[in-house]
């Protein structure tokens, strides 16, 4: 079994480069949109790579779908939703802001605000004893 | 024979480490001179044993001894010699041996360079490091032994080193990074030793600082090297991906940065003692956590080593014991730590406090983002991902206050300063930064809001450094005299902060003003890419030492003038059949230009990528400044002076003090 | 005083929780994805049959009873390994197996089925892989359990051998059906003997 996994892994990793697609777009905005999206979608079968970076067959197929949909005028949200419907949240590198992700998005700021207020209260209320205030250099 | 010798040496080191760990604590407790002396000697001899073992493994690689499984899996007769040597740490087992080598190296250094420190303290420090060594050597010996043989069918040739690793990057990045990762074990050991003794005074802080700073220097360079390597090796313009393995190295660096700032405050003002100790424990714990994340298979990463849950359990248990024990000691002993706390809201202490709080929150954020997919799955069973969009946004948000604070914190008085004069001192510099930043972004190509903010902050930090020098100089009779009075440790601070500014500017400008174009081009054709003309003038196939290469030749013109001549390749490696691209990068201080070969197309044309990356080198140039700053700080005369004083003091006392510091 | 206690103990408590959490995380496979189609119908498609390009299949062509949908290709090594097992299951159990020939050459696929046997009641040719994408396929072979209402109830990624069949697939089939598969074998044997299959 281990050998099998190793063989598959070897097959997958035989090429160590991203395929360069030369898609033509009608407008620069479309090209930029395509680039933005393929850099935000995760390759479902790779070891943590965007579909922009990965040269797996599935990545290539997905890039083509993004290209088609961008050329047809779909928005970023629509295209990401299309991918999410098929592969789940796993394929989105930008975690959606929904209740199960509130902690992820808001905890760091919340923690900092708590610390900030705690320091303001504790240090701000303090009466500094009047030894000479010392200047910058030691 | 040699692999068996290597294994034997490893076992000897393991046994010695057990003696070191156990006897150190007994010796320190009873202040037994003989045992304490033993600790120092054992530390050095363990290092020598591991070094010899490491040399045995290296010899096996050089001699192409494919009877050793590790060599057979990661080397090949066609592999050039310098890559055969760096292949020693190219995969899990060997890199673990490197880890152990560097750990014992630091241990020996502490044993040798601590002549003027109190013996019981140093003995305990070595004891702690000895215990860590026990764990890692055991892990290597019992689950990841690089000396295991492949018998009886010895392969004729090896599977070759992954072509991505056949590069200068592998030679320098891991050793440098490990020097940092593992180096934080020293201040960790000092923290534990100090806690066990029940007293952490400013001496403790002063002794820990140089060790911490040197580890931090290596860590900074190690991470920068990794980023630079990924950039030129992968060739698609990326230099940081917030991959779990990258984050595993960034978190100890962030905590380590907070630590060096906290140590400064503890040494100079006796404040934040508990927080400094906790940071010391946290930094090395993050190093250990990193080892766990990278080698256990819990997270998916392009960089991770062999994913083995069995090894994962071993590391987790070890991590649990080491960190658990240290946090337990902290919980028990921290009430004995007495800190001073006589400072006001507008003071350098508060500035440092906020700085550390921000760095700690950023560390928490990176940890949260990295572990979130695991947490999500545990609670809801859903699979999710957290990538650059999250990390970039959150990191930028927290960097803003850190950068704003930097020039202020550098110069604000300890203890107390009044707010109004402070504001008046800075407003001119702030306005100048904003105006110059505006000019810069307009010249670069247009006002991108985040680029503007980032550039302003980078310039603001630069201004802060200039302002500091001017302010100090103006206190003396002449400028030259004033500048000379700035001590090396303060120059270190200025240069390191300058490095941060340079990196920030590089990151911001390259992120928003880079150009990447994929084009189809026939041989002999010239295609226009934005303001550049790209001429595809030649194509050849050649043979390298262990690969076949297809190389294109390109001339790049700007407004008719030839800027550069590039030769990107695609290589197919003989042993592994792997295909790789080698970008040819024209590196410049203010911009990189390069071409990457894609695929040959049906009509005989090639798909290629052309890149223009402004200021990308500043990202790593900044880290060189940071390392230089650290070096300046560590070489400050204070450390050498104090050593002389202490030597004098030591010769005047005959009895060893009761572990009360000094 | 109490605040100091909290600050002293918080780190180790947090750490212990983290370690326990990691201990359980070690058993999970971070690369396995969950199917988004559970309790949803098989996505619409209009594709030719592998054996007969003139014949068009849609979701209406799928069996009205519980069936397995197996995504495979001749380029896929593990699919070759799985094949003999599929042959065995198709003969032993009366659960139809619908094949989706994913991103393959018809010629290679037909040759393969001729040489190694055909376990499929019907084979859909998904040459460009669109059906695969709509199914959320990321690593062949993949097998879906679809109930008699046409809803996907389970997905397995990887080779189905005896162990996997008995421990993962069979229980799901029986749970969806509401009764054990054994019985179906008896029914099928009876139907066979009456010459109805």
PDB file of N, CA and C in Angstrom, chain A residues 8 12 37-38 40-66 79-80 82-93, chain B residues 241 300-301 383-385, chain C residues 29-36 102 129 132-140 142 155 157:
ATOM      1  N   UNK A   8       2.051   6.748  -6.797  1.00  0.00           N
ATOM      2  CA  UNK A   8       1.100   7.770  -7.218  1.00  0.00           C
ATOM      3  C   UNK A   8       1.702   9.144  -6.992  1.00  0.00           C
ATOM      4  N   UNK A  12       2.389  12.034  -9.706  1.00  0.00           N
ATOM      5  CA  UNK A  12       1.835  13.387  -9.576  1.00  0.00           C
ATOM      6  C   UNK A  12       2.943  14.427  -9.618  1.00  0.00           C
ATOM      7  N   UNK A  37      -8.678  34.986  -9.684  1.00  0.00           N
ATOM      8  CA  UNK A  37      -9.437  33.799  -9.291  1.00  0.00           C
ATOM      9  C   UNK A  37      -8.556  32.551  -9.234  1.00  0.00           C
ATOM     10  N   UNK A  38      -7.717  32.358 -10.259  1.00  0.00           N
ATOM     11  CA  UNK A  38      -6.918  31.128 -10.227  1.00  0.00           C
ATOM     12  C   UNK A  38      -5.892  31.141  -9.105  1.00  0.00           C
ATOM     13  N   UNK A  40      -6.734  32.177  -6.163  1.00  0.00           N
ATOM     14  CA  UNK A  40      -7.492  32.016  -4.930  1.00  0.00           C
ATOM     15  C   UNK A  40      -8.108  30.641  -4.786  1.00  0.00           C
ATOM     16  N   UNK A  41      -8.102  29.872  -5.877  1.00  0.00           N
ATOM     17  CA  UNK A  41      -8.691  28.544  -5.837  1.00  0.00           C
ATOM     18  C   UNK A  41      -7.636  27.503  -5.540  1.00  0.00           C
ATOM     19  N   UNK A  42      -7.950  26.578  -4.665  1.00  0.00           N
ATOM     20  CA  UNK A  42      -7.002  25.543  -4.288  1.00  0.00           C
ATOM     21  C   UNK A  42      -7.167  24.327  -5.182  1.00  0.00           C
ATOM     22  N   UNK A  43      -6.048  23.745  -5.593  1.00  0.00           N
ATOM     23  CA  UNK A  43      -6.103  22.530  -6.387  1.00  0.00           C
ATOM     24  C   UNK A  43      -6.577  21.398  -5.478  1.00  0.00           C
ATOM     25  N   UNK A  44      -7.707  20.719  -5.833  1.00  0.00           N
ATOM     26  CA  UNK A  44      -8.311  19.736  -4.931  1.00  0.00           C
ATOM     27  C   UNK A  44      -7.438  18.514  -4.666  1.00  0.00           C
ATOM     28  N   UNK A  45      -6.457  18.265  -5.531  1.00  0.00           N
ATOM     29  CA  UNK A  45      -5.713  17.030  -5.302  1.00  0.00           C
ATOM     30  C   UNK A  45      -4.245  17.243  -4.990  1.00  0.00           C
ATOM     31  N   UNK A  46      -3.823  18.525  -4.905  1.00  0.00           N
ATOM     32  CA  UNK A  46      -2.390  18.777  -4.716  1.00  0.00           C
ATOM     33  C   UNK A  46      -2.020  18.990  -3.250  1.00  0.00           C
ATOM     34  N   UNK A  47      -0.727  19.168  -3.027  1.00  0.00           N
ATOM     35  CA  UNK A  47      -0.228  19.371  -1.672  1.00  0.00           C
ATOM     36  C   UNK A  47      -0.183  20.845  -1.345  1.00  0.00           C
ATOM     37  N   UNK A  48      -1.330  21.492  -1.309  1.00  0.00           N
ATOM     38  CA  UNK A  48      -1.381  22.912  -0.962  1.00  0.00           C
ATOM     39  C   UNK A  48      -0.805  23.805  -2.055  1.00  0.00           C
ATOM     40  N   UNK A  49      -1.515  23.855  -3.191  1.00  0.00           N
ATOM     41  CA  UNK A  49      -1.135  24.741  -4.283  1.00  0.00           C
ATOM     42  C   UNK A  49      -2.387  25.350  -4.886  1.00  0.00           C
ATOM     43  N   UNK A  50      -2.229  26.532  -5.458  1.00  0.00           N
ATOM     44  CA  UNK A  50      -3.357  27.124  -6.181  1.00  0.00           C
ATOM     45  C   UNK A  50      -3.466  26.437  -7.537  1.00  0.00           C
ATOM     46  N   UNK A  51      -4.611  26.607  -8.197  1.00  0.00           N
ATOM     47  CA  UNK A  51      -4.717  25.999  -9.530  1.00  0.00           C
ATOM     48  C   UNK A  51      -3.843  26.780 -10.520  1.00  0.00           C
ATOM     49  N   UNK A  52      -3.420  27.986 -10.138  1.00  0.00           N
ATOM     50  CA  UNK A  52      -2.485  28.737 -10.979  1.00  0.00           C
ATOM     51  C   UNK A  52      -1.127  28.051 -10.998  1.00  0.00           C
ATOM     52  N   UNK A  53      -0.687  27.616  -9.841  1.00  0.00           N
ATOM     53  CA  UNK A  53       0.640  27.014  -9.704  1.00  0.00           C
ATOM     54  C   UNK A  53       0.701  25.587 -10.188  1.00  0.00           C
ATOM     55  N   UNK A  54      -0.367  24.814  -9.965  1.00  0.00           N
ATOM     56  CA  UNK A  54      -0.279  23.371 -10.131  1.00  0.00           C
ATOM     57  C   UNK A  54      -0.408  22.959 -11.585  1.00  0.00           C
ATOM     58  N   UNK A  55       0.328  21.909 -11.954  1.00  0.00           N
ATOM     59  CA  UNK A  55       0.240  21.429 -13.328  1.00  0.00           C
ATOM     60  C   UNK A  55      -0.542  20.127 -13.414  1.00  0.00           C
ATOM     61  N   UNK A  56      -1.284  19.811 -12.343  1.00  0.00           N
ATOM     62  CA  UNK A  56      -2.103  18.594 -12.378  1.00  0.00           C
ATOM     63  C   UNK A  56      -3.193  18.741 -13.435  1.00  0.00           C
ATOM     64  N   UNK A  57      -3.622  17.597 -13.973  1.00  0.00           N
ATOM     65  CA  UNK A  57      -4.650  17.608 -15.013  1.00  0.00           C
ATOM     66  C   UNK A  57      -5.919  18.297 -14.562  1.00  0.00           C
ATOM     67  N   UNK A  58      -6.324  18.017 -13.345  1.00  0.00           N
ATOM     68  CA  UNK A  58      -7.550  18.616 -12.815  1.00  0.00           C
ATOM     69  C   UNK A  58      -7.408  20.131 -12.736  1.00  0.00           C
ATOM     70  N   UNK A  59      -6.233  20.608 -12.319  1.00  0.00           N
ATOM     71  CA  UNK A  59      -5.981  22.051 -12.255  1.00  0.00           C
ATOM     72  C   UNK A  59      -6.152  22.691 -13.614  1.00  0.00           C
ATOM     73  N   UNK A  60      -5.606  22.019 -14.622  1.00  0.00           N
ATOM     74  CA  UNK A  60      -5.708  22.546 -15.975  1.00  0.00           C
ATOM     75  C   UNK A  60      -7.175  22.659 -16.389  1.00  0.00           C
ATOM     76  N   UNK A  61      -7.945  21.594 -16.085  1.00  0.00           N
ATOM     77  CA  UNK A  61      -9.379  21.613 -16.425  1.00  0.00           C
ATOM     78  C   UNK A  61     -10.077  22.764 -15.718  1.00  0.00           C
ATOM     79  N   UNK A  62      -9.755  22.955 -14.442  1.00  0.00           N
ATOM     80  CA  UNK A  62     -10.420  24.008 -13.677  1.00  0.00           C
ATOM     81  C   UNK A  62     -10.026  25.390 -14.190  1.00  0.00           C
ATOM     82  N   UNK A  63      -8.753  25.562 -14.570  1.00  0.00           N
ATOM     83  CA  UNK A  63      -8.334  26.848 -15.123  1.00  0.00           C
ATOM     84  C   UNK A  63      -9.127  27.152 -16.387  1.00  0.00           C
ATOM     85  N   UNK A  64      -9.333  26.121 -17.189  1.00  0.00           N
ATOM     86  CA  UNK A  64     -10.069  26.332 -18.427  1.00  0.00           C
ATOM     87  C   UNK A  64     -11.501  26.767 -18.142  1.00  0.00           C
ATOM     88  N   UNK A  65     -12.113  26.123 -17.135  1.00  0.00           N
ATOM     89  CA  UNK A  65     -13.479  26.487 -16.765  1.00  0.00           C
ATOM     90  C   UNK A  65     -13.523  27.939 -16.294  1.00  0.00           C
ATOM     91  N   UNK A  66     -12.526  28.341 -15.489  1.00  0.00           N
ATOM     92  CA  UNK A  66     -12.484  29.733 -15.027  1.00  0.00           C
ATOM     93  C   UNK A  66     -12.355  30.669 -16.226  1.00  0.00           C
ATOM     94  N   UNK A  79     -18.175  32.495  -9.967  1.00  0.00           N
ATOM     95  CA  UNK A  79     -17.212  31.449 -10.313  1.00  0.00           C
ATOM     96  C   UNK A  79     -16.744  30.705  -9.063  1.00  0.00           C
ATOM     97  N   UNK A  80     -16.471  31.443  -7.994  1.00  0.00           N
ATOM     98  CA  UNK A  80     -16.065  30.782  -6.751  1.00  0.00           C
ATOM     99  C   UNK A  80     -17.189  29.890  -6.229  1.00  0.00           C
ATOM    100  N   UNK A  82     -19.432  28.379  -8.036  1.00  0.00           N
ATOM    101  CA  UNK A  82     -19.458  27.194  -8.896  1.00  0.00           C
ATOM    102  C   UNK A  82     -18.497  26.131  -8.386  1.00  0.00           C
ATOM    103  N   UNK A  83     -17.274  26.562  -8.067  1.00  0.00           N
ATOM    104  CA  UNK A  83     -16.256  25.635  -7.576  1.00  0.00           C
ATOM    105  C   UNK A  83     -16.619  25.097  -6.202  1.00  0.00           C
ATOM    106  N   UNK A  84     -17.158  25.975  -5.367  1.00  0.00           N
ATOM    107  CA  UNK A  84     -17.506  25.562  -4.008  1.00  0.00           C
ATOM    108  C   UNK A  84     -18.623  24.527  -4.004  1.00  0.00           C
ATOM    109  N   UNK A  85     -19.558  24.671  -4.950  1.00  0.00           N
ATOM    110  CA  UNK A  85     -20.660  23.702  -5.049  1.00  0.00           C
ATOM    111  C   UNK A  85     -20.146  22.300  -5.315  1.00  0.00           C
ATOM    112  N   UNK A  86     -19.046  22.221  -6.033  1.00  0.00           N
ATOM    113  CA  UNK A  86     -18.543  20.906  -6.421  1.00  0.00           C
ATOM    114  C   UNK A  86     -17.496  20.343  -5.496  1.00  0.00           C
ATOM    115  N   UNK A  87     -16.657  21.219  -4.931  1.00  0.00           N
ATOM    116  CA  UNK A  87     -15.543  20.723  -4.122  1.00  0.00           C
ATOM    117  C   UNK A  87     -15.588  21.158  -2.666  1.00  0.00           C
ATOM    118  N   UNK A  88     -16.554  21.954  -2.311  1.00  0.00           N
ATOM    119  CA  UNK A  88     -16.662  22.378  -0.918  1.00  0.00           C
ATOM    120  C   UNK A  88     -15.787  23.573  -0.599  1.00  0.00           C
ATOM    121  N   UNK A  89     -15.834  24.004   0.656  1.00  0.00           N
ATOM    122  CA  UNK A  89     -15.041  25.151   1.105  1.00  0.00           C
ATOM    123  C   UNK A  89     -13.551  24.902   0.954  1.00  0.00           C
ATOM    124  N   UNK A  90     -13.165  23.644   0.902  1.00  0.00           N
ATOM    125  CA  UNK A  90     -11.754  23.263   0.813  1.00  0.00           C
ATOM    126  C   UNK A  90     -11.039  23.996  -0.315  1.00  0.00           C
ATOM    127  N   UNK A  91     -11.785  24.263  -1.375  1.00  0.00           N
ATOM    128  CA  UNK A  91     -11.154  24.776  -2.577  1.00  0.00           C
ATOM    129  C   UNK A  91     -11.001  26.311  -2.545  1.00  0.00           C
ATOM    130  N   UNK A  92     -11.508  26.924  -1.473  1.00  0.00           N
ATOM    131  CA  UNK A  92     -11.398  28.382  -1.359  1.00  0.00           C
ATOM    132  C   UNK A  92     -10.301  28.752  -0.383  1.00  0.00           C
ATOM    133  N   UNK A  93      -9.271  29.436  -0.888  1.00  0.00           N
ATOM    134  CA  UNK A  93      -8.196  29.862   0.005  1.00  0.00           C
ATOM    135  C   UNK A  93      -8.615  31.073   0.837  1.00  0.00           C
TER     136      UNK A  93
ATOM    137  N   UNK B 241       4.134  31.971   0.666  1.00  0.00           N
ATOM    138  CA  UNK B 241       2.816  31.459   0.363  1.00  0.00           C
ATOM    139  C   UNK B 241       1.962  31.193   1.607  1.00  0.00           C
ATOM    140  N   UNK B 300      -1.310  19.479   5.198  1.00  0.00           N
ATOM    141  CA  UNK B 300      -0.744  19.239   3.870  1.00  0.00           C
ATOM    142  C   UNK B 300       0.141  20.403   3.483  1.00  0.00           C
ATOM    143  N   UNK B 301       1.305  20.081   2.944  1.00  0.00           N
ATOM    144  CA  UNK B 301       2.198  21.141   2.525  1.00  0.00           C
ATOM    145  C   UNK B 301       3.119  20.634   1.434  1.00  0.00           C
ATOM    146  N   UNK B 383     -14.274  20.150   5.549  1.00  0.00           N
ATOM    147  CA  UNK B 383     -12.907  20.458   5.151  1.00  0.00           C
ATOM    148  C   UNK B 383     -12.858  21.892   4.660  1.00  0.00           C
ATOM    149  N   UNK B 384     -11.832  22.622   5.082  1.00  0.00           N
ATOM    150  CA  UNK B 384     -11.730  24.000   4.623  1.00  0.00           C
ATOM    151  C   UNK B 384     -10.263  24.353   4.421  1.00  0.00           C
ATOM    152  N   UNK B 385     -10.021  25.526   3.862  1.00  0.00           N
ATOM    153  CA  UNK B 385      -8.650  25.971   3.637  1.00  0.00           C
ATOM    154  C   UNK B 385      -8.495  27.418   4.067  1.00  0.00           C
TER     155      UNK B 385
ATOM    156  N   UNK C  29      -6.995  12.265   7.749  1.00  0.00           N
ATOM    157  CA  UNK C  29      -6.189  12.445   6.546  1.00  0.00           C
ATOM    158  C   UNK C  29      -6.525  13.807   5.959  1.00  0.00           C
ATOM    159  N   UNK C  30      -5.566  14.747   5.990  1.00  0.00           N
ATOM    160  CA  UNK C  30      -5.884  16.101   5.547  1.00  0.00           C
ATOM    161  C   UNK C  30      -6.178  16.203   4.059  1.00  0.00           C
ATOM    162  N   UNK C  31      -5.834  15.134   3.297  1.00  0.00           N
ATOM    163  CA  UNK C  31      -6.028  15.268   1.859  1.00  0.00           C
ATOM    164  C   UNK C  31      -7.357  14.701   1.365  1.00  0.00           C
ATOM    165  N   UNK C  32      -8.119  14.068   2.273  1.00  0.00           N
ATOM    166  CA  UNK C  32      -9.399  13.509   1.844  1.00  0.00           C
ATOM    167  C   UNK C  32     -10.456  14.610   1.883  1.00  0.00           C
ATOM    168  N   UNK C  33     -11.179  14.770   0.789  1.00  0.00           N
ATOM    169  CA  UNK C  33     -12.232  15.782   0.748  1.00  0.00           C
ATOM    170  C   UNK C  33     -13.595  15.152   0.996  1.00  0.00           C
ATOM    171  N   UNK C  34     -14.532  15.965   1.483  1.00  0.00           N
ATOM    172  CA  UNK C  34     -15.912  15.493   1.633  1.00  0.00           C
ATOM    173  C   UNK C  34     -16.696  15.811   0.372  1.00  0.00           C
ATOM    174  N   UNK C  35     -17.622  14.926   0.030  1.00  0.00           N
ATOM    175  CA  UNK C  35     -18.427  15.190  -1.154  1.00  0.00           C
ATOM    176  C   UNK C  35     -19.497  16.228  -0.839  1.00  0.00           C
ATOM    177  N   UNK C  36     -19.706  17.155  -1.778  1.00  0.00           N
ATOM    178  CA  UNK C  36     -20.750  18.159  -1.574  1.00  0.00           C
ATOM    179  C   UNK C  36     -22.092  17.660  -2.081  1.00  0.00           C
ATOM    180  N   UNK C 102     -13.727   8.377 -17.328  1.00  0.00           N
ATOM    181  CA  UNK C 102     -13.362   9.772 -17.088  1.00  0.00           C
ATOM    182  C   UNK C 102     -12.080  10.146 -17.820  1.00  0.00           C
ATOM    183  N   UNK C 129     -14.343  15.419 -19.152  1.00  0.00           N
ATOM    184  CA  UNK C 129     -14.247  15.457 -17.696  1.00  0.00           C
ATOM    185  C   UNK C 129     -15.229  16.375 -17.005  1.00  0.00           C
ATOM    186  N   UNK C 132     -17.175  14.624 -14.365  1.00  0.00           N
ATOM    187  CA  UNK C 132     -16.283  14.383 -13.230  1.00  0.00           C
ATOM    188  C   UNK C 132     -16.207  15.604 -12.333  1.00  0.00           C
ATOM    189  N   UNK C 133     -16.050  16.767 -12.957  1.00  0.00           N
ATOM    190  CA  UNK C 133     -15.975  17.999 -12.171  1.00  0.00           C
ATOM    191  C   UNK C 133     -17.277  18.257 -11.447  1.00  0.00           C
ATOM    192  N   UNK C 134     -18.410  18.039 -12.149  1.00  0.00           N
ATOM    193  CA  UNK C 134     -19.707  18.257 -11.501  1.00  0.00           C
ATOM    194  C   UNK C 134     -19.907  17.299 -10.334  1.00  0.00           C
ATOM    195  N   UNK C 135     -19.274  16.120 -10.431  1.00  0.00           N
ATOM    196  CA  UNK C 135     -19.358  15.151  -9.339  1.00  0.00           C
ATOM    197  C   UNK C 135     -18.358  15.473  -8.220  1.00  0.00           C
ATOM    198  N   UNK C 136     -17.453  16.430  -8.496  1.00  0.00           N
ATOM    199  CA  UNK C 136     -16.447  16.754  -7.484  1.00  0.00           C
ATOM    200  C   UNK C 136     -15.335  15.723  -7.411  1.00  0.00           C
ATOM    201  N   UNK C 137     -15.086  15.064  -8.533  1.00  0.00           N
ATOM    202  CA  UNK C 137     -14.040  14.034  -8.577  1.00  0.00           C
ATOM    203  C   UNK C 137     -12.668  14.697  -8.515  1.00  0.00           C
ATOM    204  N   UNK C 138     -11.804  14.191  -7.643  1.00  0.00           N
ATOM    205  CA  UNK C 138     -10.445  14.735  -7.582  1.00  0.00           C
ATOM    206  C   UNK C 138      -9.376  13.665  -7.650  1.00  0.00           C
ATOM    207  N   UNK C 139      -9.764  12.404  -7.545  1.00  0.00           N
ATOM    208  CA  UNK C 139      -8.756  11.340  -7.617  1.00  0.00           C
ATOM    209  C   UNK C 139      -9.408  10.013  -7.958  1.00  0.00           C
ATOM    210  N   UNK C 140      -9.293   9.569  -9.210  1.00  0.00           N
ATOM    211  CA  UNK C 140      -9.887   8.289  -9.570  1.00  0.00           C
ATOM    212  C   UNK C 140      -9.089   7.161  -8.918  1.00  0.00           C
ATOM    213  N   UNK C 142     -13.188   6.725  -8.012  1.00  0.00           N
ATOM    214  CA  UNK C 142     -14.134   7.174  -6.995  1.00  0.00           C
ATOM    215  C   UNK C 142     -15.455   6.464  -7.220  1.00  0.00           C
ATOM    216  N   UNK C 155     -19.812   8.735  -0.845  1.00  0.00           N
ATOM    217  CA  UNK C 155     -18.747   8.673  -1.847  1.00  0.00           C
ATOM    218  C   UNK C 155     -17.521   8.038  -1.225  1.00  0.00           C
ATOM    219  N   UNK C 157     -13.399   7.458  -2.034  1.00  0.00           N
ATOM    220  CA  UNK C 157     -12.282   7.772  -2.924  1.00  0.00           C
ATOM    221  C   UNK C 157     -11.200   6.732  -2.727  1.00  0.00           C
TER     222      UNK C 157
END
